[in-house]
């Protein structure tokens, strides 16, 4: 099967679903369920492939194990272009997908929002399957804990705080640059500025705004809302969004697109700490170069796990307050564990985080090759 590497961990099950009358086609890849039912979002894109869904499912396997949640790794995909049909047709397609996966959700698979799939679609899936536990990211009225509460950004903030302490940097004396001002970037900026850090640069798809004396968080939020971009924040110097990686800031937080630092740009990076809010913001080889240069990197599947921890609290029927408490508890424990082991083994946090996740899975896995 194209794009799938069957290895020591999985994937255990691959579902292909098709409804010829509606033209609905999709997949669910359940990578590994040693720790619990496979958990991961469902994306809708015209060119989504089973290979892409598999690699995302594998990332969820590591992320859930590292977060110490009773979830395995999985992901879903619906091959459709939402711009090519009416909202009513989209609903029908989502409903058909839900009917097709009813036999596996929530026993083996628990869905969540991803590209072009939000709380409305999660409500359709839960209703069609007839079980609220089949998906997370549902509307509040159905017991959902939406991403808009800032769970991922809060986790990124906590990871930053702990990593800064480990690096003997005081947050209130540190400067921060944040790439992206969406769900993750906004909340990371909010909690960091509340903790006294100085946000000196923020970017979005239109460009980057820089001020060595600091940008005001409330003003940034208002400017983004009113004008559509952070670059209109005053006072500030407008830079190309690419320039964010080389501004004078102690901490760099990628929270938008993949692959933001190339190997020939490693020399330009001034940050001493990088906390990866987005997924795969830096290729492994480039991370290794940065690590050699002395930059501490908190890897994506640890730093941005606040979102999936929140999903677990929703799955258990917990409240917003319980969600924030659990993110705090889990981030504190897991970030500390990774940093301690990284120090002891003299290996990068990413290598150590993989090792911990793998060990947790192998301990409970009767299908894995040991
Ligand atoms: P979002 O769509 O809410 O925001 C993305 C932001 O990135 C926007 O502000 C956009 O303007 C900006 N952007 C786009 N292109 C850019 C560029 N070239 N330079 C700088 N900024 C640019 O997305 P999000 O939910 O904040 O997710 C961001 C990343 O974090 C993604 O990789 C996502 O997969 C990952 N992630 C998100 C969550 C979550 O809970 N939202 C959880 C885990 C991982």
mmCIF file of C-alpha atoms and ligand atoms in Angstrom:
data_model
loop_
_atom_site.group_PDB
_atom_site.id
_atom_site.type_symbol
_atom_site.label_atom_id
_atom_site.label_comp_id
_atom_site.label_asym_id
_atom_site.label_seq_id
_atom_site.Cartn_x
_atom_site.Cartn_y
_atom_site.Cartn_z
ATOM 1 C CA UNK A 1 0.000 0.000 0.000
ATOM 2 C CA UNK A 2 1.493 3.291 -1.106
ATOM 3 C CA UNK A 3 3.059 5.434 1.618
ATOM 4 C CA UNK A 4 2.609 2.844 4.370
ATOM 5 C CA UNK A 5 5.595 1.352 6.113
ATOM 6 C CA UNK A 6 4.568 -1.700 8.062
ATOM 7 C CA UNK A 7 7.060 -1.839 10.922
ATOM 8 C CA UNK A 8 7.486 -3.097 14.488
ATOM 9 C CA UNK A 9 4.551 -0.989 15.803
ATOM 10 C CA UNK A 10 1.902 -1.019 13.085
ATOM 11 C CA UNK A 11 -0.304 0.062 11.461
ATOM 12 C CA UNK A 12 -2.710 -2.464 12.972
ATOM 13 C CA UNK A 13 -5.805 -1.682 10.904
ATOM 14 C CA UNK A 14 -6.520 0.311 7.771
ATOM 15 C CA UNK A 15 -10.139 1.056 6.861
ATOM 16 C CA UNK A 16 -11.065 2.281 3.419
ATOM 17 C CA UNK A 17 -14.628 3.502 3.201
ATOM 18 C CA UNK A 18 -16.610 4.372 0.084
ATOM 19 C CA UNK A 19 -20.152 5.441 -0.695
ATOM 20 C CA UNK A 20 -20.533 5.535 -4.497
ATOM 21 C CA UNK A 21 -23.902 7.338 -4.437
ATOM 22 C CA UNK A 22 -22.438 10.326 -2.570
ATOM 23 C CA UNK A 23 -18.932 9.991 -3.902
ATOM 24 C CA UNK A 24 -17.672 9.761 -0.315
ATOM 25 C CA UNK A 25 -14.293 8.105 -0.003
ATOM 26 C CA UNK A 26 -12.089 8.040 3.052
ATOM 27 C CA UNK A 27 -9.766 6.154 5.355
ATOM 28 C CA UNK A 28 -9.054 5.541 8.990
ATOM 29 C CA UNK A 29 -5.601 4.284 9.856
ATOM 30 C CA UNK A 30 -5.359 2.772 13.322
ATOM 31 C CA UNK A 31 -1.660 2.631 13.923
ATOM 32 C CA UNK A 32 -1.265 1.144 17.387
ATOM 33 C CA UNK A 33 -3.750 0.412 20.180
ATOM 34 C CA UNK A 34 -1.456 -0.999 22.882
ATOM 35 C CA UNK A 35 -2.373 1.850 25.234
ATOM 36 C CA UNK A 36 -6.026 2.304 24.238
ATOM 37 C CA UNK A 37 -8.302 3.084 21.288
ATOM 38 C CA UNK A 38 -6.596 4.958 18.443
ATOM 39 C CA UNK A 39 -7.075 8.703 18.805
ATOM 40 C CA UNK A 40 -6.537 11.332 16.126
ATOM 41 C CA UNK A 41 -8.270 13.941 13.981
ATOM 42 C CA UNK A 42 -10.100 13.560 10.673
ATOM 43 C CA UNK A 43 -9.014 15.816 7.824
ATOM 44 C CA UNK A 44 -10.937 16.628 4.687
ATOM 45 C CA UNK A 45 -8.847 17.487 1.657
ATOM 46 C CA UNK A 46 -9.187 16.605 -2.037
ATOM 47 C CA UNK A 47 -5.707 15.124 -2.175
ATOM 48 C CA UNK A 48 -5.440 13.415 1.212
ATOM 49 C CA UNK A 49 -3.793 9.989 0.865
ATOM 50 C CA UNK A 50 -3.709 6.904 3.013
ATOM 51 C CA UNK A 51 0.083 7.361 3.311
ATOM 52 C CA UNK A 52 -0.328 10.887 4.717
ATOM 53 C CA UNK A 53 -3.007 9.638 7.128
ATOM 54 C CA UNK A 54 -0.699 6.832 8.235
ATOM 55 C CA UNK A 55 2.212 9.157 9.011
ATOM 56 C CA UNK A 56 -0.117 11.428 11.027
ATOM 57 C CA UNK A 57 -1.501 8.372 12.855
ATOM 58 C CA UNK A 58 2.043 7.354 13.776
ATOM 59 C CA UNK A 59 2.733 10.813 15.198
ATOM 60 C CA UNK A 60 -0.390 10.393 17.336
ATOM 61 C CA UNK A 61 0.935 7.032 18.588
ATOM 62 C CA UNK A 62 4.048 8.775 19.959
ATOM 63 C CA UNK A 63 2.213 11.869 21.169
ATOM 64 C CA UNK A 64 -0.437 9.962 23.149
ATOM 65 C CA UNK A 65 2.125 7.597 24.673
ATOM 66 C CA UNK A 66 4.380 10.468 25.697
ATOM 67 C CA UNK A 67 1.413 12.352 27.198
ATOM 68 C CA UNK A 68 0.743 9.149 29.172
ATOM 69 C CA UNK A 69 -2.860 8.932 27.984
ATOM 70 C CA UNK A 70 -4.820 5.679 27.594
ATOM 71 C CA UNK A 71 -5.022 6.277 23.840
ATOM 72 C CA UNK A 72 -3.314 4.690 20.871
ATOM 73 C CA UNK A 73 -2.533 6.496 17.636
ATOM 74 C CA UNK A 74 -4.871 6.857 14.659
ATOM 75 C CA UNK A 75 -6.032 9.370 12.076
ATOM 76 C CA UNK A 76 -8.819 9.728 9.540
ATOM 77 C CA UNK A 77 -9.088 11.279 6.093
ATOM 78 C CA UNK A 78 -11.995 12.135 3.794
ATOM 79 C CA UNK A 79 -11.083 12.666 0.143
ATOM 80 C CA UNK A 80 -13.202 15.680 -0.753
ATOM 81 C CA UNK A 81 -12.911 19.324 -1.776
ATOM 82 C CA UNK A 82 -15.303 21.240 0.457
ATOM 83 C CA UNK A 83 -15.194 24.214 -1.925
ATOM 84 C CA UNK A 84 -16.577 22.078 -4.734
ATOM 85 C CA UNK A 85 -19.960 21.399 -3.102
ATOM 86 C CA UNK A 86 -22.658 22.956 -0.923
ATOM 87 C CA UNK A 87 -22.567 22.902 2.899
ATOM 88 C CA UNK A 88 -25.535 20.494 2.746
ATOM 89 C CA UNK A 89 -23.534 18.075 0.600
ATOM 90 C CA UNK A 90 -20.613 18.369 3.021
ATOM 91 C CA UNK A 91 -22.955 17.360 5.861
ATOM 92 C CA UNK A 92 -24.139 14.336 3.851
ATOM 93 C CA UNK A 93 -20.564 13.279 3.160
ATOM 94 C CA UNK A 94 -19.585 13.599 6.831
ATOM 95 C CA UNK A 95 -22.693 11.649 7.819
ATOM 96 C CA UNK A 96 -21.852 8.891 5.315
ATOM 97 C CA UNK A 97 -18.290 8.732 6.662
ATOM 98 C CA UNK A 98 -19.677 8.435 10.219
ATOM 99 C CA UNK A 99 -22.020 5.598 9.203
ATOM 100 C CA UNK A 100 -19.122 3.815 7.546
ATOM 101 C CA UNK A 101 -16.898 3.973 10.644
ATOM 102 C CA UNK A 102 -19.680 3.183 13.140
ATOM 103 C CA UNK A 103 -18.381 -0.351 13.646
ATOM 104 C CA UNK A 104 -14.982 0.905 14.866
ATOM 105 C CA UNK A 105 -15.813 4.115 16.770
ATOM 106 C CA UNK A 106 -15.329 4.591 19.660
ATOM 107 C CA UNK A 107 -14.162 1.029 20.390
ATOM 108 C CA UNK A 108 -11.035 1.187 18.235
ATOM 109 C CA UNK A 109 -11.044 4.760 16.929
ATOM 110 C CA UNK A 110 -11.914 8.162 18.419
ATOM 111 C CA UNK A 111 -11.974 11.059 15.948
ATOM 112 C CA UNK A 112 -11.352 14.785 16.379
ATOM 113 C CA UNK A 113 -11.253 17.951 14.235
ATOM 114 C CA UNK A 114 -8.453 18.521 11.741
ATOM 115 C CA UNK A 115 -8.248 20.441 8.437
ATOM 116 C CA UNK A 116 -11.747 21.490 7.255
ATOM 117 C CA UNK A 117 -13.389 19.471 10.017
ATOM 118 C CA UNK A 118 -14.612 21.430 13.027
ATOM 119 C CA UNK A 119 -17.064 21.128 15.900
ATOM 120 C CA UNK A 120 -20.100 21.106 13.569
ATOM 121 C CA UNK A 121 -18.785 18.038 11.760
ATOM 122 C CA UNK A 122 -17.893 16.373 15.083
ATOM 123 C CA UNK A 123 -21.504 16.889 16.216
ATOM 124 C CA UNK A 124 -22.758 15.169 13.016
ATOM 125 C CA UNK A 125 -20.410 12.210 13.570
ATOM 126 C CA UNK A 126 -21.344 11.781 17.258
ATOM 127 C CA UNK A 127 -25.081 11.967 16.440
ATOM 128 C CA UNK A 128 -24.809 9.553 13.489
ATOM 129 C CA UNK A 129 -22.821 7.025 15.491
ATOM 130 C CA UNK A 130 -25.086 7.597 18.487
ATOM 131 C CA UNK A 131 -22.202 7.892 20.932
ATOM 132 C CA UNK A 132 -20.600 11.108 22.236
ATOM 133 C CA UNK A 133 -17.360 9.238 22.901
ATOM 134 C CA UNK A 134 -16.859 8.549 19.175
ATOM 135 C CA UNK A 135 -15.276 12.009 18.695
ATOM 136 C CA UNK A 136 -13.857 14.908 20.700
ATOM 137 C CA UNK A 137 -13.865 18.578 19.738
ATOM 138 C CA UNK A 138 -17.674 18.621 19.882
ATOM 139 C CA UNK A 139 -19.643 21.837 20.535
ATOM 140 C CA UNK A 140 -19.894 22.958 24.160
ATOM 141 C CA UNK A 141 -23.609 22.077 24.140
ATOM 142 C CA UNK A 142 -22.620 18.429 23.630
ATOM 143 C CA UNK A 143 -19.973 18.453 26.374
ATOM 144 C CA UNK A 144 -17.151 19.589 24.096
ATOM 145 C CA UNK A 145 -14.002 21.401 25.182
ATOM 146 C CA UNK A 146 -13.234 23.451 22.050
ATOM 147 C CA UNK A 147 -9.698 24.376 20.947
ATOM 148 C CA UNK A 148 -10.743 27.997 21.434
ATOM 149 C CA UNK A 149 -10.175 27.507 25.168
ATOM 150 C CA UNK A 150 -6.470 27.569 24.348
ATOM 151 C CA UNK A 151 -5.400 24.118 25.563
ATOM 152 C CA UNK A 152 -2.534 23.686 23.091
ATOM 153 C CA UNK A 153 -1.156 27.209 23.596
ATOM 154 C CA UNK A 154 -1.355 26.718 27.364
ATOM 155 C CA UNK A 155 0.689 23.520 27.066
ATOM 156 C CA UNK A 156 3.232 25.326 24.874
ATOM 157 C CA UNK A 157 3.494 28.034 27.527
ATOM 158 C CA UNK A 158 4.065 25.489 30.310
ATOM 159 C CA UNK A 159 6.712 23.677 28.245
ATOM 160 C CA UNK A 160 8.431 27.024 27.592
ATOM 161 C CA UNK A 161 8.366 27.955 31.276
ATOM 162 C CA UNK A 162 9.906 24.653 32.342
ATOM 163 C CA UNK A 163 12.518 24.601 29.590
ATOM 164 C CA UNK A 164 13.495 28.196 30.413
ATOM 165 C CA UNK A 165 13.940 27.253 34.079
ATOM 166 C CA UNK A 166 16.067 24.282 33.011
ATOM 167 C CA UNK A 167 18.202 26.645 30.901
ATOM 168 C CA UNK A 168 18.444 28.974 33.949
ATOM 169 C CA UNK A 169 16.661 31.697 32.007
ATOM 170 C CA UNK A 170 14.078 33.774 33.834
ATOM 171 C CA UNK A 171 10.874 34.094 31.788
ATOM 172 C CA UNK A 172 10.295 37.621 33.005
ATOM 173 C CA UNK A 173 13.712 38.625 31.684
ATOM 174 C CA UNK A 174 13.404 36.711 28.406
ATOM 175 C CA UNK A 175 12.425 37.880 24.949
ATOM 176 C CA UNK A 176 10.210 35.752 22.717
ATOM 177 C CA UNK A 177 9.476 35.493 18.965
ATOM 178 C CA UNK A 178 6.309 33.642 17.904
ATOM 179 C CA UNK A 179 5.692 32.382 14.365
ATOM 180 C CA UNK A 180 1.933 32.346 13.679
ATOM 181 C CA UNK A 181 -0.902 34.085 15.489
ATOM 182 C CA UNK A 182 -3.670 31.484 15.196
ATOM 183 C CA UNK A 183 -5.060 29.174 17.854
ATOM 184 C CA UNK A 184 -1.658 28.005 19.150
ATOM 185 C CA UNK A 185 0.306 31.266 18.708
ATOM 186 C CA UNK A 186 -2.306 33.541 20.296
ATOM 187 C CA UNK A 187 -2.627 31.492 23.479
ATOM 188 C CA UNK A 188 1.107 30.897 23.783
ATOM 189 C CA UNK A 189 1.595 34.685 23.477
ATOM 190 C CA UNK A 190 -1.188 35.401 25.985
ATOM 191 C CA UNK A 191 0.115 33.125 28.745
ATOM 192 C CA UNK A 192 3.744 34.103 28.134
ATOM 193 C CA UNK A 193 3.013 37.808 28.301
ATOM 194 C CA UNK A 194 0.952 37.257 31.472
ATOM 195 C CA UNK A 195 4.033 35.513 32.931
ATOM 196 C CA UNK A 196 6.084 38.636 32.191
ATOM 197 C CA UNK A 197 7.996 37.506 29.092
ATOM 198 C CA UNK A 198 8.677 40.194 26.511
ATOM 199 C CA UNK A 199 7.168 39.284 23.118
ATOM 200 C CA UNK A 200 9.413 41.078 20.625
ATOM 201 C CA UNK A 201 8.256 39.521 17.321
ATOM 202 C CA UNK A 202 5.108 37.879 16.011
ATOM 203 C CA UNK A 203 4.324 36.771 12.471
ATOM 204 C CA UNK A 204 1.315 35.653 10.484
ATOM 205 C CA UNK A 205 0.742 34.853 6.813
ATOM 206 C CA UNK A 206 1.095 38.571 5.907
ATOM 207 C CA UNK A 207 4.478 39.221 7.553
ATOM 208 C CA UNK A 208 6.261 39.798 10.841
ATOM 209 C CA UNK A 209 6.106 42.655 13.356
ATOM 210 C CA UNK A 210 9.159 43.383 15.492
ATOM 211 C CA UNK A 211 9.832 45.722 18.363
ATOM 212 C CA UNK A 212 12.850 45.213 20.595
ATOM 213 C CA UNK A 213 11.024 46.963 23.447
ATOM 214 C CA UNK A 214 8.133 44.514 23.276
ATOM 215 C CA UNK A 215 4.723 44.166 21.630
ATOM 216 C CA UNK A 216 1.544 44.531 23.654
ATOM 217 C CA UNK A 217 -0.527 41.322 23.614
ATOM 218 C CA UNK A 218 -3.995 42.947 23.870
ATOM 219 C CA UNK A 219 -3.053 45.416 21.158
ATOM 220 C CA UNK A 220 -1.782 42.585 18.927
ATOM 221 C CA UNK A 221 -5.068 40.720 19.335
ATOM 222 C CA UNK A 222 -7.146 43.820 18.569
ATOM 223 C CA UNK A 223 -4.969 44.720 15.574
ATOM 224 C CA UNK A 224 -5.251 41.205 14.143
ATOM 225 C CA UNK A 225 -9.033 41.259 14.590
ATOM 226 C CA UNK A 226 -9.487 44.752 13.154
ATOM 227 C CA UNK A 227 -6.988 44.759 10.286
ATOM 228 C CA UNK A 228 -6.484 41.062 9.558
ATOM 229 C CA UNK A 229 -2.767 41.046 10.434
ATOM 230 C CA UNK A 230 -0.398 41.555 13.343
ATOM 231 C CA UNK A 231 1.915 43.601 11.092
ATOM 232 C CA UNK A 232 -0.266 46.677 11.669
ATOM 233 C CA UNK A 233 0.616 46.755 15.381
ATOM 234 C CA UNK A 234 2.231 50.057 16.321
ATOM 235 C CA UNK A 235 4.924 50.816 17.264
ATOM 236 C CA UNK A 236 6.843 48.152 15.393
ATOM 237 C CA UNK A 237 9.036 47.409 12.437
ATOM 238 C CA UNK A 238 7.528 45.291 9.651
ATOM 239 C CA UNK A 239 9.773 42.428 8.524
ATOM 240 C CA UNK A 240 9.291 39.552 6.088
ATOM 241 C CA UNK A 241 7.781 36.605 7.953
ATOM 242 C CA UNK A 242 10.893 34.573 7.181
ATOM 243 C CA UNK A 243 12.989 37.084 9.164
ATOM 244 C CA UNK A 244 11.319 36.034 12.427
ATOM 245 C CA UNK A 245 13.711 33.118 12.880
ATOM 246 C CA UNK A 246 16.724 35.427 13.067
ATOM 247 C CA UNK A 247 15.460 38.263 15.284
ATOM 248 C CA UNK A 248 17.161 38.894 18.582
ATOM 249 C CA UNK A 249 14.989 36.797 20.894
ATOM 250 C CA UNK A 250 15.950 34.287 23.579
ATOM 251 C CA UNK A 251 13.026 31.999 22.821
ATOM 252 C CA UNK A 252 11.536 31.035 19.450
ATOM 253 C CA UNK A 253 8.085 29.448 19.204
ATOM 254 C CA UNK A 254 7.068 28.082 15.808
ATOM 255 C CA UNK A 255 3.250 27.933 15.679
ATOM 256 C CA UNK A 256 2.301 27.917 12.008
ATOM 257 C CA UNK A 257 3.839 26.078 9.065
ATOM 258 C CA UNK A 258 6.305 23.170 8.651
ATOM 259 C CA UNK A 259 9.992 23.485 7.848
ATOM 260 C CA UNK A 260 10.698 27.085 8.931
ATOM 261 C CA UNK A 261 14.459 26.813 9.401
ATOM 262 C CA UNK A 262 16.669 25.408 6.638
ATOM 263 C CA UNK A 263 20.162 24.053 7.190
ATOM 264 C CA UNK A 264 21.839 27.168 5.748
ATOM 265 C CA UNK A 265 19.862 29.361 8.174
ATOM 266 C CA UNK A 266 20.959 27.616 11.379
ATOM 267 C CA UNK A 267 23.783 30.158 11.738
ATOM 268 C CA UNK A 268 21.228 33.021 11.804
ATOM 269 C CA UNK A 269 19.175 31.639 14.697
ATOM 270 C CA UNK A 270 19.831 33.610 17.896
ATOM 271 C CA UNK A 271 17.358 31.848 20.197
ATOM 272 C CA UNK A 272 18.724 29.640 22.973
ATOM 273 C CA UNK A 273 15.433 27.789 23.318
ATOM 274 C CA UNK A 274 12.933 26.629 20.660
ATOM 275 C CA UNK A 275 9.543 25.264 21.734
ATOM 276 C CA UNK A 276 7.730 23.631 18.821
ATOM 277 C CA UNK A 277 4.051 24.585 18.971
ATOM 278 C CA UNK A 278 3.368 23.515 15.379
ATOM 279 C CA UNK A 279 3.875 20.091 13.846
ATOM 280 C CA UNK A 280 7.239 19.354 12.177
ATOM 281 C CA UNK A 281 8.367 23.011 12.106
ATOM 282 C CA UNK A 282 12.010 21.915 11.737
ATOM 283 C CA UNK A 283 13.364 18.871 9.930
ATOM 284 C CA UNK A 284 15.189 16.327 12.062
ATOM 285 C CA UNK A 285 18.616 17.015 10.446
ATOM 286 C CA UNK A 286 18.227 20.759 11.069
ATOM 287 C CA UNK A 287 17.155 20.140 14.668
ATOM 288 C CA UNK A 288 20.334 18.125 15.137
ATOM 289 C CA UNK A 289 22.409 21.048 13.798
ATOM 290 C CA UNK A 290 20.659 23.465 16.168
ATOM 291 C CA UNK A 291 21.186 21.084 19.090
ATOM 292 C CA UNK A 292 24.906 20.970 18.257
ATOM 293 C CA UNK A 293 24.923 24.764 18.315
ATOM 294 C CA UNK A 294 23.590 24.597 21.909
ATOM 295 C CA UNK A 295 19.933 25.388 21.221
ATOM 296 C CA UNK A 296 17.515 23.456 23.444
ATOM 297 C CA UNK A 297 14.509 22.219 21.418
ATOM 298 C CA UNK A 298 11.293 20.967 22.997
ATOM 299 C CA UNK A 299 9.897 18.716 20.238
ATOM 300 C CA UNK A 300 6.446 19.171 18.722
ATOM 301 C CA UNK A 301 4.854 15.968 20.003
ATOM 302 C CA UNK A 302 5.723 16.972 23.572
ATOM 303 C CA UNK A 303 5.247 20.756 23.359
ATOM 304 C CA UNK A 304 1.867 20.743 21.592
ATOM 305 C CA UNK A 305 0.275 17.829 23.453
ATOM 306 C CA UNK A 306 -2.037 20.155 25.439
ATOM 307 C CA UNK A 307 -4.647 19.693 22.685
ATOM 308 C CA UNK A 308 -4.848 15.929 22.981
ATOM 309 C CA UNK A 309 -4.790 16.089 26.787
ATOM 310 C CA UNK A 310 -7.833 18.365 26.528
ATOM 311 C CA UNK A 311 -9.455 15.786 24.201
ATOM 312 C CA UNK A 312 -8.951 13.119 26.841
ATOM 313 C CA UNK A 313 -10.681 15.271 29.481
ATOM 314 C CA UNK A 314 -13.595 15.817 27.053
ATOM 315 C CA UNK A 315 -13.733 12.064 26.358
ATOM 316 C CA UNK A 316 -13.992 11.446 30.112
ATOM 317 C CA UNK A 317 -16.775 14.050 30.415
ATOM 318 C CA UNK A 318 -14.597 16.501 32.399
ATOM 319 C CA UNK A 319 -14.885 20.273 32.784
ATOM 320 C CA UNK A 320 -12.808 23.193 31.485
ATOM 321 C CA UNK A 321 -11.211 23.597 34.915
ATOM 322 C CA UNK A 322 -10.280 19.921 35.060
ATOM 323 C CA UNK A 323 -8.828 20.206 31.568
ATOM 324 C CA UNK A 324 -6.430 23.035 32.509
ATOM 325 C CA UNK A 325 -5.428 21.181 35.692
ATOM 326 C CA UNK A 326 -4.662 17.984 33.784
ATOM 327 C CA UNK A 327 -2.599 19.842 31.157
ATOM 328 C CA UNK A 328 -0.596 21.402 33.967
ATOM 329 C CA UNK A 329 -0.032 18.081 35.719
ATOM 330 C CA UNK A 330 0.896 16.155 32.611
ATOM 331 C CA UNK A 331 3.086 18.813 31.006
ATOM 332 C CA UNK A 332 4.986 19.339 34.256
ATOM 333 C CA UNK A 333 5.603 15.622 34.645
ATOM 334 C CA UNK A 334 6.446 14.818 31.022
ATOM 335 C CA UNK A 335 8.597 17.858 30.240
ATOM 336 C CA UNK A 336 10.561 17.309 33.469
ATOM 337 C CA UNK A 337 11.046 13.623 32.638
ATOM 338 C CA UNK A 338 12.285 14.366 29.107
ATOM 339 C CA UNK A 339 14.652 17.120 30.266
ATOM 340 C CA UNK A 340 16.067 15.003 33.099
ATOM 341 C CA UNK A 341 16.695 12.016 30.841
ATOM 342 C CA UNK A 342 18.063 14.212 28.090
ATOM 343 C CA UNK A 343 20.580 15.589 30.563
ATOM 344 C CA UNK A 344 21.477 12.174 31.931
ATOM 345 C CA UNK A 345 21.769 10.384 28.579
ATOM 346 C CA UNK A 346 23.303 13.395 26.784
ATOM 347 C CA UNK A 347 20.748 13.014 24.013
ATOM 348 C CA UNK A 348 18.403 15.588 22.497
ATOM 349 C CA UNK A 349 14.897 15.913 24.030
ATOM 350 C CA UNK A 350 13.395 14.549 20.772
ATOM 351 C CA UNK A 351 15.474 11.356 20.873
ATOM 352 C CA UNK A 352 14.667 10.875 24.563
ATOM 353 C CA UNK A 353 10.951 11.600 24.050
ATOM 354 C CA UNK A 354 10.778 8.921 21.321
ATOM 355 C CA UNK A 355 12.537 6.476 23.603
ATOM 356 C CA UNK A 356 10.070 7.085 26.453
ATOM 357 C CA UNK A 357 7.032 6.797 24.146
ATOM 358 C CA UNK A 358 8.355 3.576 22.571
ATOM 359 C CA UNK A 359 9.118 1.994 25.940
ATOM 360 C CA UNK A 360 5.616 2.800 27.238
ATOM 361 C CA UNK A 361 4.056 1.164 24.171
ATOM 362 C CA UNK A 362 6.299 -1.893 24.145
ATOM 363 C CA UNK A 363 5.508 -2.583 27.777
ATOM 364 C CA UNK A 364 1.820 -3.090 26.927
ATOM 365 C CA UNK A 365 1.957 -4.234 23.310
ATOM 366 C CA UNK A 366 1.282 -7.827 22.364
ATOM 367 C CA UNK A 367 1.351 -7.234 18.602
ATOM 368 C CA UNK A 368 4.564 -5.177 18.476
ATOM 369 C CA UNK A 369 7.823 -6.766 17.445
ATOM 370 C CA UNK A 370 10.199 -6.481 20.359
HETATM 371 P P1 LIG B 1 -4.387 28.390 12.812
HETATM 372 O O1 LIG B 1 -4.917 28.125 11.458
HETATM 373 O O2 LIG B 1 -5.326 28.792 13.901
HETATM 374 O O3 LIG B 1 -3.248 29.520 12.751
HETATM 375 C C1 LIG B 1 -2.178 29.484 11.873
HETATM 376 C C2 LIG B 1 -1.471 30.829 11.909
HETATM 377 O O4 LIG B 1 -0.308 30.738 11.108
HETATM 378 C C3 LIG B 1 -2.293 31.985 11.354
HETATM 379 O O5 LIG B 1 -2.089 33.109 12.181
HETATM 380 C C4 LIG B 1 -1.658 32.253 9.983
HETATM 381 O O6 LIG B 1 -1.776 33.588 9.553
HETATM 382 C C5 LIG B 1 -0.209 31.900 10.302
HETATM 383 N N1 LIG B 1 0.620 31.643 9.129
HETATM 384 C C6 LIG B 1 0.304 31.030 7.970
HETATM 385 N N2 LIG B 1 1.376 31.033 7.143
HETATM 386 C C7 LIG B 1 2.385 31.650 7.821
HETATM 387 C C8 LIG B 1 3.729 31.959 7.511
HETATM 388 N N3 LIG B 1 4.260 31.643 6.357
HETATM 389 N N4 LIG B 1 4.471 32.601 8.457
HETATM 390 C C9 LIG B 1 3.943 32.939 9.648
HETATM 391 N N5 LIG B 1 2.677 32.665 9.990
HETATM 392 C C10 LIG B 1 1.908 32.033 9.078
HETATM 393 O O7 LIG B 1 -3.577 27.065 13.217
HETATM 394 P P2 LIG B 1 -3.272 26.511 14.671
HETATM 395 O O8 LIG B 1 -4.433 25.699 15.130
HETATM 396 O O9 LIG B 1 -2.748 27.613 15.513
HETATM 397 O O10 LIG B 1 -2.121 25.455 14.349
HETATM 398 C C11 LIG B 1 -0.796 25.849 14.075
HETATM 399 C C12 LIG B 1 0.084 24.623 14.021
HETATM 400 O O11 LIG B 1 0.012 23.899 15.252
HETATM 401 C C13 LIG B 1 -0.253 23.580 12.961
HETATM 402 O O12 LIG B 1 0.939 22.948 12.593
HETATM 403 C C14 LIG B 1 -1.123 22.588 13.703
HETATM 404 O O13 LIG B 1 -1.131 21.314 13.103
HETATM 405 C C15 LIG B 1 -0.387 22.560 15.030
HETATM 406 N N6 LIG B 1 -1.202 22.085 16.146
HETATM 407 C C16 LIG B 1 -2.339 22.727 16.496
HETATM 408 C C17 LIG B 1 -3.083 22.286 17.561
HETATM 409 C C18 LIG B 1 -4.328 22.991 18.008
HETATM 410 O O14 LIG B 1 -4.889 22.587 19.020
HETATM 411 N N7 LIG B 1 -4.769 24.038 17.340
HETATM 412 C C19 LIG B 1 -2.666 21.129 18.279
HETATM 413 C C20 LIG B 1 -1.468 20.495 17.914
HETATM 414 C C21 LIG B 1 -0.741 20.999 16.834
#
